Coordinates of C-alpha atoms and ligand atoms in Angstrom, one line a residue:
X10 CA 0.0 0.0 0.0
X11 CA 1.4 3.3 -0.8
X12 CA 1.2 6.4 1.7
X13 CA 0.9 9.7 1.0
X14 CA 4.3 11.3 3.3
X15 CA 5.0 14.6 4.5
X16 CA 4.5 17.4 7.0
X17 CA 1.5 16.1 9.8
X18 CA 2.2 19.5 12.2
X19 CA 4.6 22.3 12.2
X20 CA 4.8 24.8 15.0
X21 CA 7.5 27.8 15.2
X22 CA 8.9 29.8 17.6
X23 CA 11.4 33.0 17.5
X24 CA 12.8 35.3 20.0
X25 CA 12.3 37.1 23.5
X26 CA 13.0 40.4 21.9
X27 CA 13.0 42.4 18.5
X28 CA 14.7 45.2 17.4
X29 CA 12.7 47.3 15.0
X30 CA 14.7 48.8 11.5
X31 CA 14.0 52.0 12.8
X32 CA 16.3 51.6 15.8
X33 CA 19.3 50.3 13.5
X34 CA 18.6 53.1 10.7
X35 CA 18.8 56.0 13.2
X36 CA 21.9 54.4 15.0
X37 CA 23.8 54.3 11.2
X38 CA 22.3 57.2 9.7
X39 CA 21.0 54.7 6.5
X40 CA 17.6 56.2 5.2
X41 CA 14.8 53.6 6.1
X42 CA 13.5 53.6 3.0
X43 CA 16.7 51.2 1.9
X44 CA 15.6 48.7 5.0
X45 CA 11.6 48.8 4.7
X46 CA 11.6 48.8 0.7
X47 CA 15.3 47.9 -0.7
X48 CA 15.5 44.5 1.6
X49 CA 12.0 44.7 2.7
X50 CA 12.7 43.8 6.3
X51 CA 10.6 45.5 9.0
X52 CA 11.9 44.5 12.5
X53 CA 14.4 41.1 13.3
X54 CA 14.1 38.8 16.2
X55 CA 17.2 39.4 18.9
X56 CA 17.9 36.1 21.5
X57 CA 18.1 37.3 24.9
X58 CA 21.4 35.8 26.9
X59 CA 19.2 32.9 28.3
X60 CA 18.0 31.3 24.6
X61 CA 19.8 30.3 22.1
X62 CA 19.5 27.5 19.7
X63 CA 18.2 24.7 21.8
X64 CA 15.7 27.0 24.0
X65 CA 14.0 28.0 20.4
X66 CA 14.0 24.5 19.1
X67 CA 12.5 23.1 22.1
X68 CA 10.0 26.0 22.4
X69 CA 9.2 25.2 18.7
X70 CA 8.6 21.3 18.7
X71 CA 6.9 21.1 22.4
X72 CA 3.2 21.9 21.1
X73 CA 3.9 19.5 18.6
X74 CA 4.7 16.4 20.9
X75 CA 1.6 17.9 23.5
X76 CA -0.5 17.5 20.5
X77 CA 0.7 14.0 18.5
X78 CA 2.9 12.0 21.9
X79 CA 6.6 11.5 21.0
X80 CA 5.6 7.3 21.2
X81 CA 6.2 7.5 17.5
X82 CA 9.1 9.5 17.2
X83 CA 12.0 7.3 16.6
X84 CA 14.7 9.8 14.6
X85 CA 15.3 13.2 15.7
X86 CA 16.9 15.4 13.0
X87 CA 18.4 18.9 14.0
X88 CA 19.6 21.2 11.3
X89 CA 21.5 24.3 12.0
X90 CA 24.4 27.0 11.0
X91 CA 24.9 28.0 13.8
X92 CA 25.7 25.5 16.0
X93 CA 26.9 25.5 19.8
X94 CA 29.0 22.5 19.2
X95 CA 31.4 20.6 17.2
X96 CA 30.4 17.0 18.4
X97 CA 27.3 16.4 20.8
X98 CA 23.9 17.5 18.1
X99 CA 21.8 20.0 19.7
X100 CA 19.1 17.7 19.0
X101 CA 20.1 15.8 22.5
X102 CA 19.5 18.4 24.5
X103 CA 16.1 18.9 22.5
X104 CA 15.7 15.3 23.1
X105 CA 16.5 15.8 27.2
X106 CA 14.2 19.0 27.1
X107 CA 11.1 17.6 25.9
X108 CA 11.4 14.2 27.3
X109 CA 11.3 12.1 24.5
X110 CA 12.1 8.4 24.5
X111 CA 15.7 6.9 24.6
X112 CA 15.0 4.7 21.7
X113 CA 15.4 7.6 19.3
X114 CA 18.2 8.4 17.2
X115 CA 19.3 11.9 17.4
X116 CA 21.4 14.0 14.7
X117 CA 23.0 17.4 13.6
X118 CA 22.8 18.3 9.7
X119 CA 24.2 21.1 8.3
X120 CA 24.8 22.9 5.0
X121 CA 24.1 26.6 6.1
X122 CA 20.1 27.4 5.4
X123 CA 19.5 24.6 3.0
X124 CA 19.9 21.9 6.6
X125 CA 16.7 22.1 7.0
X126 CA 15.5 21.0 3.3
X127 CA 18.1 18.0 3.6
X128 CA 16.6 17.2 6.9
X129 CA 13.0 16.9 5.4
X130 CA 13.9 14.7 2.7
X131 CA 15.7 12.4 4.5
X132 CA 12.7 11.9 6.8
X133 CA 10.8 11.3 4.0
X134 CA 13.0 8.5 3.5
X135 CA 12.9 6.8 7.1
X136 CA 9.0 6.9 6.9
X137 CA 8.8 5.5 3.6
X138 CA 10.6 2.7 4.7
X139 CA 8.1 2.0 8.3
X140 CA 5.1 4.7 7.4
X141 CA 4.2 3.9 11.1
X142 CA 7.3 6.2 12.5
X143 CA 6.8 10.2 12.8
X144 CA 10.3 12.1 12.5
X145 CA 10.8 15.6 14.2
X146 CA 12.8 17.5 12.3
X147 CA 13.7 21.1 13.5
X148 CA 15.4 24.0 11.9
X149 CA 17.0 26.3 14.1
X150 CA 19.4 29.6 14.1
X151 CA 20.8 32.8 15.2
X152 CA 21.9 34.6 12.3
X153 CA 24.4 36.9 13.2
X154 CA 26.8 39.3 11.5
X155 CA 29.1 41.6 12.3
X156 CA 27.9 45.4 14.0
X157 CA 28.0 48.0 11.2
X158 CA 28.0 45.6 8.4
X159 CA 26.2 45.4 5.6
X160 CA 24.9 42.2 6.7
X161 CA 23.7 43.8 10.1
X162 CA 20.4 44.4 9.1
X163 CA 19.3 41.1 7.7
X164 CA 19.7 39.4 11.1
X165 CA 17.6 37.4 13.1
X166 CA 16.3 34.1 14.9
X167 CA 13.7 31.4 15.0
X168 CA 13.2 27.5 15.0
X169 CA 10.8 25.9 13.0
X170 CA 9.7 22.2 14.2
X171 CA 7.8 19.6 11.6
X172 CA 6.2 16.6 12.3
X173 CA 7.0 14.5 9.0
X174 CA 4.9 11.5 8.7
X175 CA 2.9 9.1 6.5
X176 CA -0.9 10.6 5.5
X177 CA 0.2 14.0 7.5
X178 CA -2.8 16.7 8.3
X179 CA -1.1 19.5 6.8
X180 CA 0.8 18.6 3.3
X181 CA 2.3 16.3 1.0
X182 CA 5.6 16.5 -0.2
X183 CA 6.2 15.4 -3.9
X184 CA 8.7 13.9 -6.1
X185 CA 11.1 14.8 -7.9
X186 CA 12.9 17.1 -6.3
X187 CA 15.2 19.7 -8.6
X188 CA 18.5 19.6 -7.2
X189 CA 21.7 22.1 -7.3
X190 CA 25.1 22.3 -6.0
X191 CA 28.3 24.7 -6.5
X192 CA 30.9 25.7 -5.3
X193 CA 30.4 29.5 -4.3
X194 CA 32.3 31.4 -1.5
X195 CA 29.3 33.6 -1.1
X196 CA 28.9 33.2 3.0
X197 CA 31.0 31.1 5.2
X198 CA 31.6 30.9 8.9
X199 CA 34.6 29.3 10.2
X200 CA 35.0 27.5 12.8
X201 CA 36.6 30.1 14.8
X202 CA 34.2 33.1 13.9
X203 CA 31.2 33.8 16.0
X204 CA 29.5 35.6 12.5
X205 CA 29.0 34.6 9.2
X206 CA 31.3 36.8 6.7
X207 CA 29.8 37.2 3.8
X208 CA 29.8 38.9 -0.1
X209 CA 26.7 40.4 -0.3
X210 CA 26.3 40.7 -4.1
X211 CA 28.0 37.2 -4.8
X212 CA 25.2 35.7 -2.4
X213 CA 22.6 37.4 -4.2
X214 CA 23.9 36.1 -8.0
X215 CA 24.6 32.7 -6.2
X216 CA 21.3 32.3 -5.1
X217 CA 19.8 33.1 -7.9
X218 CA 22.2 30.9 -10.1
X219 CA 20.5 28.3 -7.7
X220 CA 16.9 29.3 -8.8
X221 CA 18.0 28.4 -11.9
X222 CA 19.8 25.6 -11.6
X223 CA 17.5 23.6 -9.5
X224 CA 14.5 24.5 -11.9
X225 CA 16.8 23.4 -14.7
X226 CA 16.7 20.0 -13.0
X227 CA 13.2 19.9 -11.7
X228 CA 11.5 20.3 -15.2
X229 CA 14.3 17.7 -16.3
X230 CA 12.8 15.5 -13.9
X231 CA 9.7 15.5 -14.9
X232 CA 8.3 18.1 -12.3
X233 CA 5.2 20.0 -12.8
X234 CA 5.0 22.7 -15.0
X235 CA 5.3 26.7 -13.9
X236 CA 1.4 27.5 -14.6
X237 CA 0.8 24.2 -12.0
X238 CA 1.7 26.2 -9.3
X239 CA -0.5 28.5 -7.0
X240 CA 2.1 29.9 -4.8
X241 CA 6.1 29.8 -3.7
X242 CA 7.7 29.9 -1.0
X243 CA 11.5 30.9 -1.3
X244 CA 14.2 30.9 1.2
X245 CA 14.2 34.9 2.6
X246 CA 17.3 36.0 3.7
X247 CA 15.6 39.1 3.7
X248 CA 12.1 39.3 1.9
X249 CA 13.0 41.2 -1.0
X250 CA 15.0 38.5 -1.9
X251 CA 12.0 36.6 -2.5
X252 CA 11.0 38.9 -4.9
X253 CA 14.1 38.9 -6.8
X254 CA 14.3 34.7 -7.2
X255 CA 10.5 35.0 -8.3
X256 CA 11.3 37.7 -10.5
X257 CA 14.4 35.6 -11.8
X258 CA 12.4 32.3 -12.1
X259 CA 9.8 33.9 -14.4
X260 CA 12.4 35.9 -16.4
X261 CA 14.2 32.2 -16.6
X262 CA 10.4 31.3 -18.3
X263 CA 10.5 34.1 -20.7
X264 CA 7.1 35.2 -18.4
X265 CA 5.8 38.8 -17.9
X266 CA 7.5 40.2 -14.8
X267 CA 4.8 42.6 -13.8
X268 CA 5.5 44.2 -10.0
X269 CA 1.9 43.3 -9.1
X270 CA 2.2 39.6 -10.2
X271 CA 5.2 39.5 -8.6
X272 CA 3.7 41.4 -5.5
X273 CA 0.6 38.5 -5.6
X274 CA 2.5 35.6 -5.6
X275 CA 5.1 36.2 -3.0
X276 CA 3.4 39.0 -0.6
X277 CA 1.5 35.9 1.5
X278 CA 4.8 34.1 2.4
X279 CA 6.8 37.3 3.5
X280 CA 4.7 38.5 7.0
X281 CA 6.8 36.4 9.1
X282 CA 10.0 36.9 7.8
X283 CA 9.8 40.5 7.6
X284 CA 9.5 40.7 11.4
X285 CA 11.4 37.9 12.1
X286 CA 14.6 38.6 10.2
X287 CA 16.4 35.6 8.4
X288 CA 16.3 32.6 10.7
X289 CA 18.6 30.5 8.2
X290 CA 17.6 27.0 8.2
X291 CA 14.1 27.8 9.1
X292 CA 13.2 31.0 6.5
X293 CA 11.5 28.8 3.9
X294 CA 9.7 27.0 6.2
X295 CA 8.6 30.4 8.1
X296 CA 7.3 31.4 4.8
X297 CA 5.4 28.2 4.4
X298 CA 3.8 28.9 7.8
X299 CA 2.7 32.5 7.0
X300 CA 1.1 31.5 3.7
X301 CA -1.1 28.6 5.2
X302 CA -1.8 31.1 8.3
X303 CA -3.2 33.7 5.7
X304 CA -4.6 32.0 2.4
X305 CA -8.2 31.6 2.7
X306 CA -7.9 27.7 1.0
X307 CA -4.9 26.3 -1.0
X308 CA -6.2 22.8 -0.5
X309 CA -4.3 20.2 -2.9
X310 CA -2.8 23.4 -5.2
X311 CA 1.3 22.7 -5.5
X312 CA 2.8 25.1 -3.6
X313 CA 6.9 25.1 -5.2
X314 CA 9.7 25.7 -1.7
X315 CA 13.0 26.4 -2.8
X316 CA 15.5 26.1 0.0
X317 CA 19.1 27.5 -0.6
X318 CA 22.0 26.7 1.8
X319 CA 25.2 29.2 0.6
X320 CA 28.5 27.3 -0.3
X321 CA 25.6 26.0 -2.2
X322 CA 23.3 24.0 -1.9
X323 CA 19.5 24.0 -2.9
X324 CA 16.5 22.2 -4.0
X325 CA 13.0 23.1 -5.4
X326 CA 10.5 21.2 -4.8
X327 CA 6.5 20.7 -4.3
X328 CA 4.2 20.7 -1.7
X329 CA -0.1 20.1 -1.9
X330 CA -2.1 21.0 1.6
X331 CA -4.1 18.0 2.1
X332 CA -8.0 18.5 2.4
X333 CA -8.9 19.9 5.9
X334 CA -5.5 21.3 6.4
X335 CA -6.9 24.5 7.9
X336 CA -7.9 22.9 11.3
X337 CA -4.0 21.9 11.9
X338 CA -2.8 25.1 11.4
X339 CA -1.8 27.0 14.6
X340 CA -2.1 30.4 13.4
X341 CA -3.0 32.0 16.6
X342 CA -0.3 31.0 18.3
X343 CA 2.3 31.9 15.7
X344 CA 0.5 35.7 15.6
X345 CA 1.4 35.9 19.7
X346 CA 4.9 34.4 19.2
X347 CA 5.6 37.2 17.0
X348 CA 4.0 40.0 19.2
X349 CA 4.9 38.7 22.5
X350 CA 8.4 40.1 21.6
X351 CA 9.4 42.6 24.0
X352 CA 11.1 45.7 21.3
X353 CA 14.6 46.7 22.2
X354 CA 16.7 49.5 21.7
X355 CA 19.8 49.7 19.6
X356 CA 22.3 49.9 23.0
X357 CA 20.0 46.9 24.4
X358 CA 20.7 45.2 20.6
X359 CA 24.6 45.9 20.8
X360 CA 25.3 44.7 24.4
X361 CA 23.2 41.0 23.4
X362 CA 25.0 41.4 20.2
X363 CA 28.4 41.7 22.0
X364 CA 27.4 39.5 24.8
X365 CA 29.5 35.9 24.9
X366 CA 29.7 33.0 27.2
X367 CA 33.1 32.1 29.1
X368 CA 35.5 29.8 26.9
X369 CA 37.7 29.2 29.8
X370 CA 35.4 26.6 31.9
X371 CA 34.3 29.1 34.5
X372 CA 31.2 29.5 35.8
X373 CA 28.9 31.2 34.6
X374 CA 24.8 32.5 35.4
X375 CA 22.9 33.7 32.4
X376 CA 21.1 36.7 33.3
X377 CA 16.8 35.7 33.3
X378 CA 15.6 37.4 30.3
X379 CA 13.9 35.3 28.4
X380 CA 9.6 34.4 29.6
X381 CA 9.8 31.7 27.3
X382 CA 9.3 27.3 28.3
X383 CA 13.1 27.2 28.4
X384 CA 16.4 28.5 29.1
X385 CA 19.7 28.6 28.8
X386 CA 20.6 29.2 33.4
X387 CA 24.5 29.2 32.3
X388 CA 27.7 27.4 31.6
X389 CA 30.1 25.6 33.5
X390 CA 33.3 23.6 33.1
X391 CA 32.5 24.2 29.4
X392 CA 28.8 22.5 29.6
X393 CA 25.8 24.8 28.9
X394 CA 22.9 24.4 31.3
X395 CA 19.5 24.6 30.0
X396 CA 16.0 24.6 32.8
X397 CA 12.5 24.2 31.6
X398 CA 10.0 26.3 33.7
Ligands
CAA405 N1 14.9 53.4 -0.5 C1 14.6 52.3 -1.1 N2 15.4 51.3 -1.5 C2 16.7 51.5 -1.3 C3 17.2 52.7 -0.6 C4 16.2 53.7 -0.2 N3 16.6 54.8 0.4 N4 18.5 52.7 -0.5 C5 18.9 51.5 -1.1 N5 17.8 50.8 -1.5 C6 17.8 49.5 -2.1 C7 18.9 49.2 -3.1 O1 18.6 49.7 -4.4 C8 18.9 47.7 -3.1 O2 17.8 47.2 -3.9 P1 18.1 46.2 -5.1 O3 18.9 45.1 -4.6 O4 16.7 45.8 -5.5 O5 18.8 47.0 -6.1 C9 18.6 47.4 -1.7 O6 18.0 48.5 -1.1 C10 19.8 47.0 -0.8 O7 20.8 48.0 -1.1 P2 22.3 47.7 -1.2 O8 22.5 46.6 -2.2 O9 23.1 48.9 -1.4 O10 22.6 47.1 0.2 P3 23.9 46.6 0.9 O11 25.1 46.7 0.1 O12 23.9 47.3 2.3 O13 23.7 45.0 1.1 C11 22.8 42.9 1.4 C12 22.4 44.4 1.1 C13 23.7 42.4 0.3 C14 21.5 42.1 1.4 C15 23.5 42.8 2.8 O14 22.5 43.1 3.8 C16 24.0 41.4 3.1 O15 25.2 41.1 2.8 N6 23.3 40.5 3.7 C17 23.7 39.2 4.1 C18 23.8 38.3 2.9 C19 22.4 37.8 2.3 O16 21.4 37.9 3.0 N7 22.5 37.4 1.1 C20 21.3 36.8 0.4 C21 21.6 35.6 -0.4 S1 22.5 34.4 0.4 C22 21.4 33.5 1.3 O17 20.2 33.5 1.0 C23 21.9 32.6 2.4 C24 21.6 33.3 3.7 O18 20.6 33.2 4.3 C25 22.7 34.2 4.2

């Protein structure tokens, strides 16, 4: 018997504070214009010292085990950039956090935003071969640049957690999948740097390279054709950038690039991002969430994700809600998640910005910031310390 696999739930969660454009554009003196309109980024989610990575996750996949059990979840995957360390997956501590059960396997994947993307399809995989085992997979990240960089303003921070099983609620993922890798330095972090360095305009022409590329292969494939789709959803860096790979895609088609089609097709998948700044790993999947939130009924119309990972990395692929879709959604709670945020100032912004833990082994309390279901209580002898309230 064949099963219909793919995304059962999927539940998000960002940051204890936000730091509105406004804030960063009257600390540099850049006109706002350039922030609102040019990268088309309103506000970006700041982590206070007490979350990081593993609070966000945890905070993100918790509804979705109060809602399903974990008693099927067998593989934990956890994709991230911007890991907290070289060898033990941040997935464990998930794992330790929510209570899951020890016969689980539990695993770190990374290739910068497209982690995520990999993590889902290999999922897919593990169900298809025992469609009675759910997978959590979780994208989390703290996308961090340098202060006064160009890259300063397209910052942020949230963890997206899926439920990927067989007959899910929410969607079905399709075959094929449009694949495309090269060799680009267009953003990098090494292992020694606490932000990404990056070439801005390189990153752009890389990623859109990608767009290419990975609809080269998808239509090669035997995908469905560009009129089959009613919406994408594209990795945001910053939400312009969404506009520029649609605009890119079409071009690519030899299709009318009107602003308002443009504006129509990719204005439903931008309202989280552009609050939420780019959360790596879990930007395409943030846009997924706002276009379900706020489409009146997209049931079993493709919806094409394209996930790009710099270095690169990235895949296109397609997506159909299933019928009834609308009563899994958890739209009401995403809403507050964004406007729980407590707004910062820019010296606030600087001094979490600036703020690290001790490398040395000392000890080490983390200040109580964060209201959220976890946090991150300190460090010692070199071993972070998360609580659950
Ligand atoms: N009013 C309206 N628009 C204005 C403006 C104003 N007053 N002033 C400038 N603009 C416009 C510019 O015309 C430009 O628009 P277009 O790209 O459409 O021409 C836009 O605002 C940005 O201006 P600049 O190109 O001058 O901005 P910048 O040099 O400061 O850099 C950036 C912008 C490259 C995105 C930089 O923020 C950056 O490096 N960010 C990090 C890298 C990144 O996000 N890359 C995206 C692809 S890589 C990826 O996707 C992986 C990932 O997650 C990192």
């Amino acid at each position: 018997m064949s099963h219909h696999l793919g995304i059962h739930d999927l539940s998000f969660a960002t940051t204890e504070f936000v730091l509105p454009h406004t804030a960063l554009a009257d600390h540099n003196g850049t006109d706002i214009g350039k922030y609102h309109t040019g990268i088309g980024q309103e506000s970006m989610s700041i982590p206070a010292a007490d979350e990081d990575i593993v609070t966000m996750a945890a905070t993100a996949a918790a509804p979705l085990i109060a809602r399903h059990g974990s008693d099927r979840i067998r593989t934990v995957v956890f994709a991230t950039e911007s890991s907290i360390d070289q060898a033990k997956a941040a997935g464990v501590y998930v794992h330790s956090l929510l209570q899951l059960p020890s016969a689980t396997r539990v695993v770190e994947l990374k290739q910068a935003c497209y982690g995520a993307t990999a993590a889902l399809q290999f999922a897919l995989g593990l169900i298809r071969r025992d469609p009675t085992q759910h997978v959590l997979v979780i994208a989390s990240d703290v996308s961090k640049y340098d202060a006064d960089s160009p890259g300063e303003a397209t910052q942020g921070a949230a963890a997206v957690a899926m439920l990927v099983t067989a007959n899910p609620a929410l969607l079905t993922i399709h075959d094929p999948s449009g694949l495309y890798t090269a060799d680009v330095m267009d953003f990098w972090r090494p292992n020694y740097r606490d932000t990404a360095l990056v070439d801005g305009q390189e990153s752009i022409n890389a990623y859109l390279q990608a767009v290419e590329g990975t609809w080269k292969d998808y239509t090669e494939q035997g995908g469905h054709t560009l009129d089959d789709f009613t919406a994408f959803c594209y990795h945001q860096p910053f939400t312009k950038m969404a506009y520029k790979a649609h605009r890119h895609l079409l071009n690519y088609n030899d299709r009318d690039t009107d602003h308002h089609t443009i504006t129509q097709a990719i204005g439903p998948t931008t309202t989280y991002n552009n609050v939420i700044g780019n959360s790596y790993t879990a930007s395409v999947y943030l846009g997924l969430a706002a276009l379900l939130d706020h489409t009146p009924d997209l049931t079993n119309q493709p919806i094409g994700l394209f996930s790009y990972g710099s270095g690169s990395v990235a895949e296109f692929f397609a997506a159909t809600p299933t019928p009834d879709y609308h009563n899994h959604l958890h739209t009401t709670t995403n809403q507050h998640t964004i406007t729980r945020r407590t707004t910062i100032d820019y010296p606030t912004y600087l001094q979490l910005h600036e703020n690290t833990l001790p490398t040395d082994g000392t000890h080490h309390t983390t200040p109580t910031q964060t209201t959220g279901p976890y946090r991150l209580a300190g460090i010692n002898n070199h071993k972070r310390i998360y609580e659950t309230r």
